[in-house]
Amino acid sequence: MALAGTNAVEAGSRGPAARAQVQFNRDVRPILTENCFACHGPDPGTRKAGMRLDQADGLFGPRKKGGRAVVKGDLKSSLLYHRITTDDEDDIMPPPKSHKVLTAQQKDIIRRWIEQGAPWEAHWSFIAPVRPPLPAVKNAAWVRNPIDAFVLAKLEERGLTPAPEADRRELIRRLSFDLTGLPPSEEDVEAFVEDPSSDAYEKVVDRMLASPAYGENRARYWLDAARYADTHGLHFDNYVEVWPYRD
């Protein structure tokens, strides 16, 4: 969306909130990671009941005590689903002492995943990326590049329409704050507004990416998170005088 705005205007209902097809890495793994892996994950020192849910063998293989955590397509035989939906405080997972509680939506995701055959995926870092096909859109004339097609498909799915295209003064201001963290100079604004070339936008982007301010802006986020705090944070959490450097 070279010159397009980034806001969207409500044009109807938001459409269905839930996705019909559950994906393990996108929908299920985050639930298990947050609520289950502390006791049923990769660390053998904290693993309980000999159950490991971060690998396919642990999810679908037979257990020494009998049964399987997940039986594809079979809720009644899936121990995982039974343990997250039971009312028995001795059996329910996560256990009350963990202070973690699955929401109704999270339980529904796991239910639908099992009913759909429980398709499993290795961790995303082990999956070679595959370029997906472009989604069909109604307003094809709005699309200028492949990313636009995905953005517009989601907008149309929710009954939204793209915001009007930003004018050049607004666009360079957005761009400058995004890339450099600073407002554009008056001279830069006027030069962009008066530039009749077809690649005027691309030239402004290239110039900002080549500026020291771009590197400083990118580094600032990392420094704020990892180094410019008043505790060590990364390795220890004791107090440290960093504010003079930050300021």
CSV table of C-alpha atoms in Angstrom, one decimal:
chain,number,residue,atom,x,y,z
A,1,MET,CA,0.0,0.0,0.0
A,2,ALA,CA,2.5,2.6,-1.2
A,3,LEU,CA,0.4,5.7,-0.5
A,4,ALA,CA,-2.6,4.2,1.2
A,5,GLY,CA,-3.7,5.0,4.7
A,6,THR,CA,-3.5,2.5,7.4
A,7,ASN,CA,-6.9,3.1,9.2
A,8,ALA,CA,-10.1,1.3,8.2
A,9,VAL,CA,-13.7,2.5,8.4
A,10,GLU,CA,-16.4,0.3,9.7
A,11,ALA,CA,-18.8,-0.7,7.0
A,12,GLY,CA,-20.8,-3.5,8.5
A,13,SER,CA,-20.6,-6.4,10.9
A,14,ARG,CA,-17.3,-7.8,12.0
A,15,GLY,CA,-18.0,-11.2,10.6
A,16,PRO,CA,-17.4,-14.5,12.5
A,17,ALA,CA,-14.9,-14.1,15.3
A,18,ALA,CA,-13.8,-17.7,15.3
A,19,ARG,CA,-11.8,-19.3,12.6
A,20,ALA,CA,-13.3,-22.5,11.3
A,21,GLN,CA,-10.0,-24.4,10.8
A,22,VAL,CA,-7.8,-24.7,13.9
A,23,GLN,CA,-4.1,-24.6,13.3
A,24,PHE,CA,-1.8,-26.2,16.0
A,25,ASN,CA,1.0,-23.6,16.0
A,26,ARG,CA,-1.3,-20.6,15.7
A,27,ASP,CA,-4.1,-21.6,18.0
A,28,VAL,CA,-3.3,-24.6,20.1
A,29,ARG,CA,0.5,-24.4,20.9
A,30,PRO,CA,0.2,-21.0,22.6
A,31,ILE,CA,-2.5,-22.4,25.0
A,32,LEU,CA,-0.4,-25.5,25.9
A,33,THR,CA,2.8,-23.3,26.3
A,34,GLU,CA,1.1,-20.9,28.7
A,35,ASN,CA,-0.9,-23.4,30.7
A,36,CYS,CA,0.6,-26.9,30.4
A,37,PHE,CA,4.3,-27.0,29.5
A,38,ALA,CA,5.5,-26.0,33.0
A,39,CYS,CA,4.5,-29.5,34.1
A,40,HIS,CA,4.2,-31.4,30.8
A,41,GLY,CA,6.9,-29.8,28.6
A,42,PRO,CA,10.5,-30.2,27.7
A,43,ASP,CA,12.0,-30.0,31.2
A,44,PRO,CA,12.3,-33.5,32.6
A,45,GLY,CA,13.0,-32.0,36.0
A,46,THR,CA,9.5,-30.5,36.3
A,47,ARG,CA,7.6,-33.0,34.1
A,48,LYS,CA,4.7,-34.7,35.9
A,49,ALA,CA,2.9,-38.0,35.3
A,50,GLY,CA,5.3,-38.8,32.5
A,51,MET,CA,3.2,-36.7,30.1
A,52,ARG,CA,5.0,-34.5,27.6
A,53,LEU,CA,2.7,-32.3,25.4
A,54,ASP,CA,5.3,-30.4,23.4
A,55,GLN,CA,6.1,-33.4,21.1
A,56,ALA,CA,3.9,-35.5,18.9
A,57,ASP,CA,4.8,-38.7,20.6
A,58,GLY,CA,3.7,-37.3,24.0
A,59,LEU,CA,0.4,-35.9,22.6
A,60,PHE,CA,-0.7,-38.9,20.5
A,61,GLY,CA,1.4,-41.9,21.8
A,62,PRO,CA,0.3,-44.5,24.4
A,63,ARG,CA,1.0,-43.7,28.0
A,64,LYS,CA,2.4,-46.2,30.5
A,65,LYS,CA,-0.7,-45.7,32.7
A,66,GLY,CA,-3.0,-46.3,29.7
A,67,GLY,CA,-4.8,-44.0,27.4
A,68,ARG,CA,-3.5,-41.2,25.2
A,69,ALA,CA,-3.4,-37.5,25.8
A,70,VAL,CA,-5.1,-36.9,22.4
A,71,VAL,CA,-6.9,-39.4,20.2
A,72,LYS,CA,-7.5,-37.7,16.9
A,73,GLY,CA,-11.1,-37.1,16.2
A,74,ASP,CA,-12.2,-38.7,19.5
A,75,LEU,CA,-13.0,-36.3,22.4
A,76,LYS,CA,-14.2,-39.0,24.8
A,77,SER,CA,-10.9,-40.9,24.5
A,78,SER,CA,-8.7,-37.8,24.7
A,79,LEU,CA,-7.3,-37.5,28.2
A,80,LEU,CA,-6.3,-33.9,27.6
A,81,TYR,CA,-9.8,-32.8,26.8
A,82,HIS,CA,-11.3,-34.7,29.8
A,83,ARG,CA,-8.8,-33.0,32.2
A,84,ILE,CA,-9.5,-29.5,31.0
A,85,THR,CA,-13.3,-29.8,31.1
A,86,THR,CA,-13.9,-31.9,34.2
A,87,ASP,CA,-15.5,-30.4,37.3
A,88,ASP,CA,-13.4,-32.6,39.6
A,89,GLU,CA,-10.8,-30.4,41.4
A,90,ASP,CA,-8.4,-33.4,41.8
A,91,ASP,CA,-8.4,-34.0,38.0
A,92,ILE,CA,-8.9,-30.7,36.4
A,93,MET,CA,-6.0,-29.2,34.5
A,94,PRO,CA,-4.4,-26.8,34.9
A,95,PRO,CA,-4.6,-27.6,38.7
A,96,PRO,CA,-6.1,-24.9,40.9
A,97,LYS,CA,-2.7,-24.3,42.7
A,98,SER,CA,-1.2,-23.2,39.4
A,99,HIS,CA,-3.6,-20.2,39.4
A,100,LYS,CA,-4.1,-20.8,35.7
A,101,VAL,CA,-7.6,-21.2,34.2
A,102,LEU,CA,-8.5,-22.0,30.6
A,103,THR,CA,-11.1,-19.7,29.2
A,104,ALA,CA,-14.2,-21.1,27.4
A,105,GLN,CA,-12.7,-20.0,24.1
A,106,GLN,CA,-9.5,-21.8,24.8
A,107,LYS,CA,-11.3,-25.0,25.6
A,108,ASP,CA,-13.4,-24.6,22.5
A,109,ILE,CA,-10.2,-24.3,20.4
A,110,ILE,CA,-8.9,-27.6,21.8
A,111,ARG,CA,-12.2,-29.2,21.3
A,112,ARG,CA,-12.4,-28.2,17.6
A,113,TRP,CA,-8.8,-29.1,17.1
A,114,ILE,CA,-9.4,-32.7,18.3
A,115,GLU,CA,-12.6,-33.0,16.4
A,116,GLN,CA,-10.8,-31.8,13.2
A,117,GLY,CA,-8.3,-34.7,13.5
A,118,ALA,CA,-5.8,-32.9,15.7
A,119,PRO,CA,-3.3,-31.9,12.9
A,120,TRP,CA,0.1,-31.4,14.5
A,121,GLU,CA,2.9,-29.1,13.5
A,122,ALA,CA,6.5,-29.0,14.5
A,123,HIS,CA,7.7,-25.7,16.0
A,124,TRP,CA,7.6,-23.0,13.4
A,125,SER,CA,11.4,-22.7,13.4
A,126,PHE,CA,11.6,-26.2,11.9
A,127,ILE,CA,9.0,-25.5,9.1
A,128,ALA,CA,10.3,-24.1,5.8
A,129,PRO,CA,8.2,-21.1,4.8
A,130,VAL,CA,5.9,-21.6,1.9
A,131,ARG,CA,4.5,-18.7,-0.1
A,132,PRO,CA,0.7,-18.8,0.3
A,133,PRO,CA,-1.7,-18.2,-2.6
A,134,LEU,CA,-3.2,-14.7,-2.8
A,135,PRO,CA,-6.7,-14.5,-1.4
A,136,ALA,CA,-9.5,-13.4,-3.7
A,137,VAL,CA,-10.8,-9.9,-3.0
A,138,LYS,CA,-13.7,-7.9,-4.3
A,139,ASN,CA,-12.0,-4.6,-4.7
A,140,ALA,CA,-9.1,-5.8,-6.8
A,141,ALA,CA,-8.3,-2.4,-8.1
A,142,TRP,CA,-7.2,-1.3,-4.7
A,143,VAL,CA,-4.4,-3.9,-4.5
A,144,ARG,CA,-1.0,-2.7,-5.4
A,145,ASN,CA,1.2,-5.5,-4.1
A,146,PRO,CA,0.7,-9.0,-2.7
A,147,ILE,CA,0.6,-7.8,0.9
A,148,ASP,CA,-2.3,-5.5,0.0
A,149,ALA,CA,-4.3,-8.6,-1.0
A,150,PHE,CA,-4.1,-10.1,2.4
A,151,VAL,CA,-4.9,-6.9,4.2
A,152,LEU,CA,-7.9,-6.2,2.0
A,153,ALA,CA,-9.2,-9.8,2.3
A,154,LYS,CA,-9.3,-9.4,6.1
A,155,LEU,CA,-10.9,-6.0,5.9
A,156,GLU,CA,-13.6,-7.4,3.5
A,157,GLU,CA,-14.1,-10.4,5.8
A,158,ARG,CA,-15.0,-8.0,8.6
A,159,GLY,CA,-17.1,-5.7,6.5
A,160,LEU,CA,-14.5,-2.9,6.5
A,161,THR,CA,-13.3,-0.7,3.8
A,162,PRO,CA,-9.8,0.9,3.5
A,163,ALA,CA,-9.4,4.4,4.6
A,164,PRO,CA,-8.9,7.0,1.9
A,165,GLU,CA,-5.4,7.4,0.6
A,166,ALA,CA,-3.3,9.8,2.7
A,167,ASP,CA,-2.0,13.0,1.1
A,168,ARG,CA,1.7,13.5,0.8
A,169,ARG,CA,2.0,15.8,3.9
A,170,GLU,CA,0.3,13.3,6.1
A,171,LEU,CA,2.2,10.4,4.6
A,172,ILE,CA,5.7,11.7,5.0
A,173,ARG,CA,4.9,12.6,8.6
A,174,ARG,CA,3.7,9.0,9.3
A,175,LEU,CA,6.7,7.6,7.5
A,176,SER,CA,9.2,9.8,9.4
A,177,PHE,CA,7.9,9.0,12.8
A,178,ASP,CA,7.8,5.2,11.9
A,179,LEU,CA,11.3,5.1,10.5
A,180,THR,CA,13.3,7.7,12.4
A,181,GLY,CA,11.1,8.6,15.4
A,182,LEU,CA,11.4,12.2,14.5
A,183,PRO,CA,9.1,14.6,12.6
A,184,PRO,CA,10.1,15.5,9.0
A,185,SER,CA,11.7,18.9,8.4
A,186,GLU,CA,9.7,21.5,6.5
A,187,GLU,CA,12.2,21.3,3.6
A,188,ASP,CA,11.7,17.5,3.4
A,189,VAL,CA,7.9,17.8,3.4
A,190,GLU,CA,7.9,20.4,0.6
A,191,ALA,CA,10.4,18.5,-1.5
A,192,PHE,CA,8.2,15.4,-1.3
A,193,VAL,CA,5.0,17.3,-2.0
A,194,GLU,CA,6.6,18.9,-5.1
A,195,ASP,CA,8.3,15.8,-6.4
A,196,PRO,CA,6.5,14.7,-9.6
A,197,SER,CA,8.5,11.5,-10.1
A,198,SER,CA,6.7,8.1,-10.0
A,199,ASP,CA,9.2,6.9,-7.4
A,200,ALA,CA,9.0,9.9,-5.0
A,201,TYR,CA,7.8,7.8,-2.1
A,202,GLU,CA,10.5,5.1,-2.6
A,203,LYS,CA,13.2,7.8,-2.7
A,204,VAL,CA,12.0,9.2,0.7
A,205,VAL,CA,11.9,5.7,2.2
A,206,ASP,CA,15.4,5.0,0.9
A,207,ARG,CA,16.7,8.3,2.3
A,208,MET,CA,15.3,7.7,5.7
A,209,LEU,CA,16.5,4.1,5.9
A,210,ALA,CA,20.0,5.4,5.1
A,211,SER,CA,20.0,8.1,7.8
A,212,PRO,CA,21.6,7.6,11.2
A,213,ALA,CA,18.3,8.5,12.8
A,214,TYR,CA,16.8,5.2,11.5
A,215,GLY,CA,19.5,3.2,13.2
A,216,GLU,CA,19.1,5.2,16.4
A,217,ASN,CA,15.3,4.7,16.4
A,218,ARG,CA,15.6,0.9,15.9
A,219,ALA,CA,18.3,0.6,18.6
A,220,ARG,CA,16.1,2.7,21.0
A,221,TYR,CA,13.5,0.0,21.3
A,222,TRP,CA,16.0,-2.7,22.1
A,223,LEU,CA,17.9,-0.5,24.5
A,224,ASP,CA,14.7,0.4,26.3
A,225,ALA,CA,13.8,-3.3,26.7
A,226,ALA,CA,17.2,-4.8,27.5
A,227,ARG,CA,19.7,-2.2,28.7
A,228,TYR,CA,18.2,1.2,29.6
A,229,ALA,CA,16.2,0.0,32.6
A,230,ASP,CA,16.9,0.7,36.3
A,231,THR,CA,17.2,-3.1,37.0
A,232,HIS,CA,19.5,-5.5,35.3
A,233,GLY,CA,16.4,-7.4,34.2
A,234,LEU,CA,18.2,-9.7,31.7
A,235,HIS,CA,20.2,-11.8,34.1
A,236,PHE,CA,19.5,-10.4,37.5
A,237,ASP,CA,16.8,-8.1,38.8
A,238,ASN,CA,18.9,-6.0,41.2
A,239,TYR,CA,18.9,-2.2,41.0
A,240,VAL,CA,21.4,-0.4,38.7
A,241,GLU,CA,22.0,3.3,38.0
A,242,VAL,CA,21.3,3.5,34.3
A,243,TRP,CA,19.1,6.6,34.2
A,244,PRO,CA,22.0,9.0,33.6
A,245,TYR,CA,22.9,7.2,30.4
A,246,ARG,CA,19.3,6.9,29.3
A,247,ASP,CA,18.7,10.6,29.9
